[in-house]
PDB file of C-alpha atoms in Angstrom:
ATOM      1  CA  ASN A   1       0.000   0.000   0.000  1.00 63.00           C
ATOM      2  CA  ILE A   2       3.052   2.296  -0.135  1.00 61.00           C
ATOM      3  CA  SER A   3       3.646   4.181  -3.377  1.00 60.00           C
ATOM      4  CA  LEU A   4       7.253   4.264  -4.560  1.00 62.00           C
ATOM      5  CA  ARG A   5       6.534   7.172  -6.943  1.00 57.00           C
ATOM      6  CA  SER A   6       5.131   9.728  -4.508  1.00 56.00           C
ATOM      7  CA  ALA A   7       4.768  10.445  -0.788  1.00 57.00           C
ATOM      8  CA  SER A   8       1.322  11.915  -1.413  1.00 57.00           C
ATOM      9  CA  GLN A   9      -1.834   9.836  -1.058  1.00 63.00           C
ATOM     10  CA  GLU A  10      -3.750  11.918  -3.622  1.00 76.00           C
ATOM     11  CA  ASN A  11      -2.082  11.546  -6.998  1.00 86.00           C
ATOM     12  CA  VAL A  12      -3.103  12.815 -10.415  1.00 92.00           C
ATOM     13  CA  VAL A  13      -3.304  10.033 -12.997  1.00 93.00           C
ATOM     14  CA  ILE A  14      -1.709  10.873 -16.372  1.00 95.00           C
ATOM     15  CA  VAL A  15      -3.728   9.502 -19.286  1.00 96.00           C
ATOM     16  CA  ASP A  16      -2.193   9.266 -22.777  1.00 96.00           C
ATOM     17  CA  GLN A  17      -4.878   9.685 -25.442  1.00 95.00           C
ATOM     18  CA  THR A  18      -2.593  10.018 -28.472  1.00 93.00           C
ATOM     19  CA  ASP A  19      -4.130   6.849 -29.911  1.00 92.00           C
ATOM     20  CA  VAL A  20      -7.878   7.007 -29.311  1.00 89.00           C
ATOM     21  CA  ALA A  21      -8.065   3.262 -29.827  1.00 92.00           C
ATOM     22  CA  ASN A  22      -5.457   2.640 -27.144  1.00 92.00           C
ATOM     23  CA  VAL A  23      -5.945   5.141 -24.323  1.00 93.00           C
ATOM     24  CA  LYS A  24      -3.635   4.245 -21.448  1.00 94.00           C
ATOM     25  CA  VAL A  25      -2.287   5.477 -18.123  1.00 94.00           C
ATOM     26  CA  ILE A  26       1.419   6.333 -18.332  1.00 93.00           C
ATOM     27  CA  GLY A  27       2.084   7.672 -14.843  1.00 91.00           C
ATOM     28  CA  GLU A  28       1.000   9.481 -11.688  1.00 89.00           C
ATOM     29  CA  MET A  29       1.997  12.721  -9.980  1.00 88.00           C
ATOM     30  CA  ASP A  30       1.197  14.255  -6.601  1.00 83.00           C
ATOM     31  CA  ARG A  31      -1.351  17.086  -6.622  1.00 84.00           C
ATOM     32  CA  PHE A  32       1.108  19.695  -5.363  1.00 82.00           C
ATOM     33  CA  SER A  33       3.509  19.054  -8.257  1.00 85.00           C
ATOM     34  CA  ALA A  34       0.683  18.756 -10.785  1.00 90.00           C
ATOM     35  CA  MET A  35      -0.111  22.464 -10.382  1.00 90.00           C
ATOM     36  CA  THR A  36       3.122  23.430 -12.151  1.00 90.00           C
ATOM     37  CA  LEU A  37       3.847  20.361 -14.277  1.00 92.00           C
ATOM     38  CA  LEU A  38       0.421  19.161 -15.475  1.00 94.00           C
ATOM     39  CA  HIS A  39      -1.610  22.349 -15.928  1.00 94.00           C
ATOM     40  CA  ASP A  40      -3.440  22.922 -19.212  1.00 95.00           C
ATOM     41  CA  ASP A  41      -1.009  23.369 -22.154  1.00 95.00           C
ATOM     42  CA  ALA A  42       2.002  22.225 -20.102  1.00 95.00           C
ATOM     43  CA  ILE A  43       4.705  20.171 -21.822  1.00 96.00           C
ATOM     44  CA  TYR A  44       5.162  16.952 -19.868  1.00 95.00           C
ATOM     45  CA  LEU A  45       8.222  14.766 -20.467  1.00 93.00           C
ATOM     46  CA  HIS A  46       7.843  11.007 -19.991  1.00 91.00           C
ATOM     47  CA  GLU A  47      10.540   8.468 -20.924  1.00 89.00           C
ATOM     48  CA  GLY A  48      12.104  10.969 -23.329  1.00 90.00           C
ATOM     49  CA  THR A  49       8.826  11.690 -25.117  1.00 94.00           C
ATOM     50  CA  GLN A  50       7.075  15.073 -25.083  1.00 96.00           C
ATOM     51  CA  TYR A  51       3.396  15.270 -24.236  1.00 97.00           C
ATOM     52  CA  GLN A  52       1.131  18.302 -24.146  1.00 96.00           C
ATOM     53  CA  VAL A  53      -1.496  18.454 -21.435  1.00 96.00           C
ATOM     54  CA  GLU A  54      -4.827  18.994 -23.167  1.00 95.00           C
ATOM     55  CA  LYS A  55      -6.887  19.054 -19.988  1.00 95.00           C
ATOM     56  CA  LEU A  56      -6.259  18.754 -16.267  1.00 94.00           C
ATOM     57  CA  ASP A  57      -9.363  17.585 -14.420  1.00 93.00           C
ATOM     58  CA  TYR A  58      -8.277  18.674 -10.958  1.00 88.00           C
ATOM     59  CA  GLU A  59     -11.374  17.434  -9.140  1.00 88.00           C
ATOM     60  CA  GLU A  60     -11.240  13.967 -10.698  1.00 90.00           C
ATOM     61  CA  LYS A  61      -7.419  13.935 -10.446  1.00 92.00           C
ATOM     62  CA  LYS A  62      -6.816  13.126 -14.112  1.00 94.00           C
ATOM     63  CA  ALA A  63      -4.526  14.785 -16.670  1.00 95.00           C
ATOM     64  CA  PHE A  64      -5.187  14.013 -20.335  1.00 97.00           C
ATOM     65  CA  VAL A  65      -2.083  14.315 -22.529  1.00 96.00           C
ATOM     66  CA  ARG A  66      -1.214  13.870 -26.193  1.00 96.00           C
ATOM     67  CA  GLU A  67       2.197  13.185 -27.742  1.00 96.00           C
ATOM     68  CA  VAL A  68       3.800  16.197 -29.479  1.00 96.00           C
ATOM     69  CA  ASP A  69       7.150  17.242 -30.928  1.00 95.00           C
ATOM     70  CA  VAL A  70       7.930  20.877 -30.042  1.00 95.00           C
ATOM     71  CA  ASP A  71      11.100  22.934 -29.564  1.00 94.00           C
ATOM     72  CA  TYR A  72      10.183  24.410 -26.167  1.00 95.00           C
ATOM     73  CA  TYR A  73       9.363  23.475 -22.595  1.00 94.00           C
ATOM     74  CA  THR A  74       7.040  25.132 -20.081  1.00 95.00           C
ATOM     75  CA  ASP A  75       7.908  26.719 -16.746  1.00 91.00           C
ATOM     76  CA  ALA A  76       5.143  27.684 -14.314  1.00 92.00           C
ATOM     77  CA  ASN A  77       5.234  30.343 -11.604  1.00 89.00           C
ATOM     78  CA  LEU A  78       4.135  29.231  -8.138  1.00 86.00           C
ATOM     79  CA  ALA A  79       3.065  31.938  -5.699  1.00 88.00           C
ATOM     80  CA  THR A  80       3.607  30.662  -2.149  1.00 87.00           C
ATOM     81  CA  SER A  81       3.061  31.859   1.393  1.00 89.00           C
ATOM     82  CA  LEU A  82       4.606  29.999   4.317  1.00 91.00           C
ATOM     83  CA  LYS A  83       3.770  30.035   8.013  1.00 92.00           C
ATOM     84  CA  VAL A  84       5.624  28.321  10.857  1.00 93.00           C
ATOM     85  CA  LEU A  85       3.307  26.180  12.990  1.00 93.00           C
ATOM     86  CA  GLU A  86       5.752  24.739  15.510  1.00 92.00           C
ATOM     87  CA  VAL A  87       9.490  25.094  16.153  1.00 92.00           C
ATOM     88  CA  ASP A  88      11.165  21.773  17.005  1.00 93.00           C
ATOM     89  CA  GLN A  89      14.823  22.830  16.948  1.00 92.00           C
ATOM     90  CA  GLU A  90      16.598  26.162  16.813  1.00 90.00           C
ATOM     91  CA  ARG A  91      19.998  27.744  17.330  1.00 87.00           C
ATOM     92  CA  GLU A  92      21.271  31.315  17.345  1.00 82.00           C
ATOM     93  CA  THR A  93      24.594  32.921  16.507  1.00 73.00           C
ATOM     94  CA  ALA A  94      25.794  36.497  16.497  1.00 69.00           C
ATOM     95  CA  TRP A  95      24.770  36.946  12.876  1.00 73.00           C
ATOM     96  CA  TYR A  96      21.902  34.608  12.091  1.00 81.00           C
ATOM     97  CA  GLU A  97      19.319  32.247  13.543  1.00 86.00           C
ATOM     98  CA  SER A  98      18.314  28.888  12.146  1.00 89.00           C
ATOM     99  CA  GLY A  99      15.432  26.640  13.000  1.00 93.00           C
ATOM    100  CA  PHE A 100      13.538  23.524  12.031  1.00 96.00           C
ATOM    101  CA  GLY A 101       9.888  22.692  12.511  1.00 95.00           C
ATOM    102  CA  ASP A 102       6.418  22.179  11.088  1.00 96.00           C
ATOM    103  CA  VAL A 103       5.054  24.670   8.552  1.00 95.00           C
ATOM    104  CA  THR A 104       2.037  25.160   6.362  1.00 94.00           C
ATOM    105  CA  VAL A 105       2.511  26.243   2.746  1.00 92.00           C
ATOM    106  CA  ASN A 106      -0.247  27.834   0.676  1.00 92.00           C
ATOM    107  CA  ALA A 107       0.564  27.738  -3.011  1.00 90.00           C
ATOM    108  CA  MET A 108      -1.155  28.795  -6.209  1.00 92.00           C
ATOM    109  CA  ALA A 109       0.068  28.367  -9.776  1.00 92.00           C
ATOM    110  CA  THR A 110      -0.453  31.688 -11.565  1.00 93.00           C
ATOM    111  CA  VAL A 111       1.109  31.806 -15.043  1.00 95.00           C
ATOM    112  CA  PHE A 112       3.380  29.700 -17.222  1.00 95.00           C
ATOM    113  CA  LYS A 113       6.000  30.527 -19.847  1.00 94.00           C
ATOM    114  CA  LYS A 114       7.102  28.697 -22.976  1.00 95.00           C
ATOM    115  CA  ILE A 115      10.902  28.550 -23.015  1.00 92.00           C
ATOM    116  CA  LYS A 116      12.716  27.724 -26.264  1.00 92.00           C
ATOM    117  CA  PHE A 117      15.375  25.028 -26.145  1.00 91.00           C
ATOM    118  CA  GLY A 118      18.937  26.208 -26.675  1.00 85.00           C
ATOM    119  CA  THR A 119      18.336  29.958 -26.515  1.00 84.00           C
ATOM    120  CA  HIS A 120      15.996  29.956 -23.472  1.00 80.00           C
ATOM    121  CA  GLU A 121      13.876  32.662 -25.115  1.00 86.00           C
ATOM    122  CA  ASN A 122      10.413  33.311 -23.763  1.00 90.00           C
ATOM    123  CA  ILE A 123       8.220  32.568 -26.782  1.00 92.00           C
ATOM    124  CA  GLY A 124       4.817  32.683 -25.100  1.00 92.00           C
ATOM    125  CA  SER A 125       2.879  32.604 -21.863  1.00 93.00           C
ATOM    126  CA  GLY A 126      -0.555  31.975 -20.446  1.00 94.00           C
ATOM    127  CA  PRO A 127      -2.594  31.953 -17.230  1.00 95.00           C
ATOM    128  CA  ILE A 128      -3.172  28.915 -15.016  1.00 94.00           C
ATOM    129  CA  HIS A 129      -6.650  28.511 -13.544  1.00 92.00           C
ATOM    130  CA  LEU A 130      -6.281  26.179 -10.567  1.00 91.00           C
ATOM    131  CA  PRO A 131      -7.353  26.465  -6.924  1.00 90.00           C
ATOM    132  CA  GLU A 132      -4.943  27.161  -4.100  1.00 90.00           C
ATOM    133  CA  GLU A 133      -3.343  24.133  -2.466  1.00 88.00           C
ATOM    134  CA  GLU A 134      -2.347  23.822   1.192  1.00 89.00           C
ATOM    135  CA  LEU A 135       0.587  21.667   2.246  1.00 88.00           C
ATOM    136  CA  HIS A 136       1.566  20.750   5.804  1.00 92.00           C
ATOM    137  CA  THR A 137       5.211  19.764   5.864  1.00 93.00           C
ATOM    138  CA  THR A 138       8.547  20.387   7.606  1.00 95.00           C
ATOM    139  CA  ALA A 139      11.070  23.121   6.898  1.00 96.00           C
ATOM    140  CA  THR A 140      14.348  24.578   8.020  1.00 95.00           C
ATOM    141  CA  TRP A 141      15.127  28.277   7.854  1.00 94.00           C
ATOM    142  CA  ILE A 142      17.871  30.808   8.308  1.00 91.00           C
ATOM    143  CA  SER A 143      16.983  34.294   9.584  1.00 89.00           C
ATOM    144  CA  PHE A 144      19.319  37.292   9.561  1.00 85.00           C
ATOM    145  CA  ASN A 145      19.195  39.564  12.596  1.00 78.00           C
ATOM    146  CA  GLU A 146      19.400  43.354  12.771  1.00 73.00           C
ATOM    147  CA  ARG A 147      23.158  43.279  13.191  1.00 68.00           C
ATOM    148  CA  THR A 148      23.462  41.774   9.724  1.00 66.00           C
ATOM    149  CA  THR A 149      21.042  44.041   7.858  1.00 67.00           C
ATOM    150  CA  ALA A 150      20.936  47.259   9.914  1.00 63.00           C
ATOM    151  CA  THR A 151      22.808  49.365   7.357  1.00 65.00           C
ATOM    152  CA  THR A 152      21.184  47.814   4.287  1.00 69.00           C
ATOM    153  CA  LYS A 153      18.097  49.031   2.446  1.00 79.00           C
ATOM    154  CA  GLU A 154      15.099  46.709   2.377  1.00 74.00           C
ATOM    155  CA  GLU A 155      15.241  46.453  -1.432  1.00 79.00           C
ATOM    156  CA  THR A 156      18.880  45.377  -1.217  1.00 79.00           C
ATOM    157  CA  VAL A 157      18.114  42.823   1.486  1.00 83.00           C
ATOM    158  CA  GLU A 158      15.323  41.397  -0.671  1.00 85.00           C
ATOM    159  CA  GLU A 159      17.713  41.183  -3.613  1.00 87.00           C
ATOM    160  CA  GLY A 160      20.297  39.365  -1.504  1.00 87.00           C
ATOM    161  CA  LEU A 161      17.743  36.909  -0.117  1.00 90.00           C
ATOM    162  CA  THR A 162      16.498  36.113  -3.627  1.00 90.00           C
ATOM    163  CA  GLY A 163      20.043  35.495  -4.815  1.00 91.00           C
ATOM    164  CA  LEU A 164      20.854  33.321  -1.803  1.00 92.00           C
ATOM    165  CA  ALA A 165      17.645  31.333  -2.289  1.00 92.00           C
ATOM    166  CA  ASN A 166      18.562  30.668  -5.911  1.00 92.00           C
ATOM    167  CA  VAL A 167      21.963  29.279  -4.870  1.00 93.00           C
ATOM    168  CA  LEU A 168      20.584  27.170  -2.003  1.00 94.00           C
ATOM    169  CA  ARG A 169      17.987  25.724  -4.384  1.00 91.00           C
ATOM    170  CA  HIS A 170      20.845  24.037  -6.257  1.00 91.00           C
ATOM    171  CA  VAL A 171      23.374  23.431  -3.478  1.00 94.00           C
ATOM    172  CA  ALA A 172      21.225  21.991  -0.659  1.00 94.00           C
ATOM    173  CA  PRO A 173      19.891  18.964  -2.633  1.00 94.00           C
ATOM    174  CA  LEU A 174      23.486  17.784  -3.168  1.00 93.00           C
ATOM    175  CA  PHE A 175      23.967  17.411   0.587  1.00 93.00           C
ATOM    176  CA  VAL A 176      20.710  15.572   1.272  1.00 92.00           C
ATOM    177  CA  MET A 177      20.793  13.316  -1.809  1.00 91.00           C
ATOM    178  CA  CYS A 178      17.538  14.412  -3.414  1.00 90.00           C
ATOM    179  CA  ASP A 179      16.196  15.896  -6.617  1.00 86.00           C
ATOM    180  CA  ALA A 180      16.109  19.695  -6.776  1.00 85.00           C
ATOM    181  CA  ASN A 181      12.305  19.571  -7.079  1.00 82.00           C
ATOM    182  CA  ASP A 182      11.983  17.685  -3.766  1.00 87.00           C
ATOM    183  CA  LEU A 183      13.215  20.648  -1.746  1.00 91.00           C
ATOM    184  CA  HIS A 184      11.688  24.083  -2.290  1.00 91.00           C
ATOM    185  CA  VAL A 185      13.181  27.417  -1.237  1.00 92.00           C
ATOM    186  CA  VAL A 186      11.154  30.505  -0.272  1.00 91.00           C
ATOM    187  CA  PRO A 187      12.692  33.885   0.698  1.00 91.00           C
ATOM    188  CA  GLN A 188      10.756  36.352   2.882  1.00 90.00           C
ATOM    189  CA  VAL A 189      11.950  39.879   3.622  1.00 88.00           C
ATOM    190  CA  LYS A 190       9.829  39.931   6.810  1.00 87.00           C
ATOM    191  CA  ALA A 191       9.007  36.446   8.017  1.00 86.00           C
ATOM    192  CA  VAL A 192       5.580  36.061   9.599  1.00 83.00           C
ATOM    193  CA  HIS A 193       6.863  34.324  12.744  1.00 83.00           C
ATOM    194  CA  SER A 194       9.909  36.546  13.405  1.00 84.00           C
ATOM    195  CA  GLY A 195       9.691  39.680  11.264  1.00 86.00           C
ATOM    196  CA  LYS A 196      13.276  39.092  10.083  1.00 88.00           C
ATOM    197  CA  PRO A 197      14.733  38.481   6.598  1.00 90.00           C
ATOM    198  CA  THR A 198      14.449  34.704   6.209  1.00 92.00           C
ATOM    199  CA  VAL A 199      15.071  31.935   3.699  1.00 93.00           C
ATOM    200  CA  TYR A 200      13.003  28.747   4.117  1.00 95.00           C
ATOM    201  CA  LEU A 201      13.759  25.313   2.681  1.00 95.00           C
ATOM    202  CA  TYR A 202      10.831  22.906   2.909  1.00 95.00           C
ATOM    203  CA  ASP A 203      10.032  19.337   1.888  1.00 93.00           C
ATOM    204  CA  ARG A 204       7.643  19.324  -1.047  1.00 87.00           C
ATOM    205  CA  TYR A 205       5.744  16.350   0.361  1.00 84.00           C
ATOM    206  CA  PRO A 206       2.926  16.105   2.929  1.00 84.00           C
ATOM    207  CA  GLY A 207       4.310  15.679   6.423  1.00 87.00           C
ATOM    208  CA  GLY A 208       7.879  15.998   5.200  1.00 89.00           C
ATOM    209  CA  VAL A 209      10.275  13.149   4.422  1.00 88.00           C
ATOM    210  CA  GLY A 210      13.312  14.299   6.408  1.00 92.00           C
ATOM    211  CA  LEU A 211      15.080  16.409   3.781  1.00 94.00           C
ATOM    212  CA  SER A 212      14.813  19.786   5.502  1.00 94.00           C
ATOM    213  CA  GLU A 213      15.901  18.257   8.824  1.00 94.00           C
ATOM    214  CA  GLN A 214      19.130  17.101   7.169  1.00 95.00           C
ATOM    215  CA  VAL A 215      19.592  20.610   5.770  1.00 95.00           C
ATOM    216  CA  TYR A 216      19.259  21.987   9.314  1.00 94.00           C
ATOM    217  CA  ARG A 217      21.978  19.655  10.564  1.00 93.00           C
ATOM    218  CA  LYS A 218      24.315  20.512   7.672  1.00 92.00           C
ATOM    219  CA  MET A 219      23.478  24.213   7.412  1.00 89.00           C
ATOM    220  CA  ASN A 220      27.029  25.427   8.112  1.00 86.00           C
ATOM    221  CA  VAL A 221      28.708  23.390   5.382  1.00 90.00           C
ATOM    222  CA  ILE A 222      25.865  24.148   2.942  1.00 92.00           C
ATOM    223  CA  LEU A 223      26.313  27.891   3.478  1.00 89.00           C
ATOM    224  CA  GLU A 224      30.065  27.538   3.022  1.00 89.00           C
ATOM    225  CA  GLU A 225      29.597  25.667  -0.259  1.00 92.00           C
ATOM    226  CA  ALA A 226      27.008  28.229  -1.417  1.00 92.00           C
ATOM    227  CA  GLU A 227      29.528  31.011  -0.859  1.00 91.00           C
ATOM    228  CA  GLN A 228      32.224  29.128  -2.763  1.00 92.00           C
ATOM    229  CA  LEU A 229      29.857  28.531  -5.686  1.00 93.00           C
ATOM    230  CA  ILE A 230      29.133  32.256  -5.975  1.00 92.00           C
ATOM    231  CA  ARG A 231      32.814  33.163  -5.738  1.00 92.00           C
ATOM    232  CA  ARG A 232      33.813  30.642  -8.415  1.00 92.00           C
ATOM    233  CA  CYS A 233      31.243  31.943 -10.884  1.00 91.00           C
ATOM    234  CA  PRO A 234      33.008  34.242 -13.415  1.00 91.00           C
ATOM    235  CA  CYS A 235      30.060  36.653 -13.761  1.00 88.00           C
ATOM    236  CA  ARG A 236      30.271  40.179 -12.319  1.00 86.00           C
ATOM    237  CA  SER A 237      26.881  40.905 -10.804  1.00 85.00           C
ATOM    238  CA  GLY A 238      24.912  37.640 -10.911  1.00 86.00           C
ATOM    239  CA  CYS A 239      23.761  35.155 -13.547  1.00 86.00           C
ATOM    240  CA  PRO A 240      21.483  32.081 -13.811  1.00 82.00           C
ATOM    241  CA  SER A 241      24.434  29.863 -12.808  1.00 84.00           C
ATOM    242  CA  CYS A 242      24.706  31.452  -9.366  1.00 88.00           C
ATOM    243  CA  THR A 243      22.416  34.060  -7.797  1.00 89.00           C
ATOM    244  CA  GLY A 244      20.330  34.969 -10.815  1.00 85.00           C
ATOM    245  CA  ILE A 245      19.967  38.413 -12.374  1.00 80.00           C
ATOM    246  CA  SER A 246      18.564  41.371 -10.474  1.00 74.00           C
ATOM    247  CA  ASP A 247      15.355  42.882 -11.871  1.00 71.00           C
ATOM    248  CA  GLY A 248      16.425  46.276 -10.585  1.00 67.00           C
ATOM    249  CA  GLY A 249      19.861  46.228 -12.150  1.00 68.00           C
ATOM    250  CA  GLY A 250      21.719  45.842  -8.844  1.00 73.00           C
ATOM    251  CA  ASN A 251      24.628  43.593  -7.967  1.00 84.00           C
ATOM    252  CA  MET A 252      22.732  40.569  -6.674  1.00 85.00           C
ATOM    253  CA  LYS A 253      25.924  38.518  -6.508  1.00 89.00           C
ATOM    254  CA  GLN A 254      27.725  40.881  -4.125  1.00 88.00           C
ATOM    255  CA  THR A 255      24.639  41.393  -1.968  1.00 87.00           C
ATOM    256  CA  ALA A 256      24.175  37.629  -1.513  1.00 89.00           C
ATOM    257  CA  LEU A 257      27.884  37.276  -0.727  1.00 88.00           C
ATOM    258  CA  ASN A 258      27.629  39.946   1.961  1.00 83.00           C
ATOM    259  CA  LEU A 259      24.780  38.064   3.657  1.00 81.00           C
ATOM    260  CA  LEU A 260      26.675  34.779   3.515  1.00 82.00           C
ATOM    261  CA  GLN A 261      29.904  36.266   4.829  1.00 78.00           C
ATOM    262  CA  ARG A 262      28.165  37.788   7.820  1.00 73.00           C
ATOM    263  CA  ALA A 263      26.161  34.611   8.445  1.00 68.00           C
ATOM    264  CA  ARG A 264      29.369  32.606   8.669  1.00 65.00           C
ATOM    265  CA  GLU A 265      31.385  35.007  10.818  1.00 60.00           C
ATOM    266  CA  TRP A 266      31.060  33.163  14.097  1.00 49.00           C
ATOM    267  CA  GLU A 267      33.313  30.768  15.950  1.00 37.00           C
ATOM    268  CA  GLY A 268      33.208  27.203  14.642  1.00 45.00           C
ATOM    269  CA  CYS A 269      31.137  27.960  11.535  1.00 45.00           C
ATOM    270  CA  ARG A 270      33.918  26.974   9.176  1.00 40.00           C
ATOM    271  CA  SER A 271      33.940  23.468  10.624  1.00 42.00           C
ATOM    272  CA  ALA A 272      31.870  21.076   8.517  1.00 42.00           C
ATOM    273  CA  THR A 273      29.088  19.606  10.634  1.00 44.00           C
ATOM    274  CA  SER A 274      26.634  16.846   9.919  1.00 40.00           C
TER     275      SER A 274
END
């Protein structure tokens, strides 16, 4: 009775109707992931074959797809809000605070883009009409105190948090042995539970599967590796390979580095912990 494909008990069945005489089920996906990967007009990849989602019946938990051959993929935007329900573990240093506990995530898929292979051009977009989903899971977070951000404008802090989140999205999964889509990252300039600039990393599965707890235990070495990744990147002010590009034209790379340097300036932080 235990699914090896998903930790969720409510999965969306993917139905291939390319051949009307041989309609068949080719897979399943949890509802939370289906919002961004199986919405109407999404390009779904299965065993190296492209399928276009013709209709997502969210209530009946069925996605009807048809095989296609296109030169683009789709990327959906997920608007999320996160609230801490209970703090199980926490620690504080002179520059930052980190914690682990139960959270609730409210998410809604808003729009999607069509991204061309090779050039990564945006060749189209469209709205997504799906209801909001609520997910109870576990998360770890790192919050920066006033000593770290006192002399920095709020817009700059937001830019640095966004850049740091983009790096952690790629670095953290390497230390907990998971796919990048299993662990989501959400930055908040003023966290609901503390009012401080915070970056959350949460398990994208109901109840959590232990990923964010491992991140909490290895936070020091993950932050150190994140800093090294940014420093090794040859770009000047941020690029998709590290912090991303600032919408306001600022130096997102340097701002994220400043946050990381201050977060690691405490005794024993340079020691790798597990």
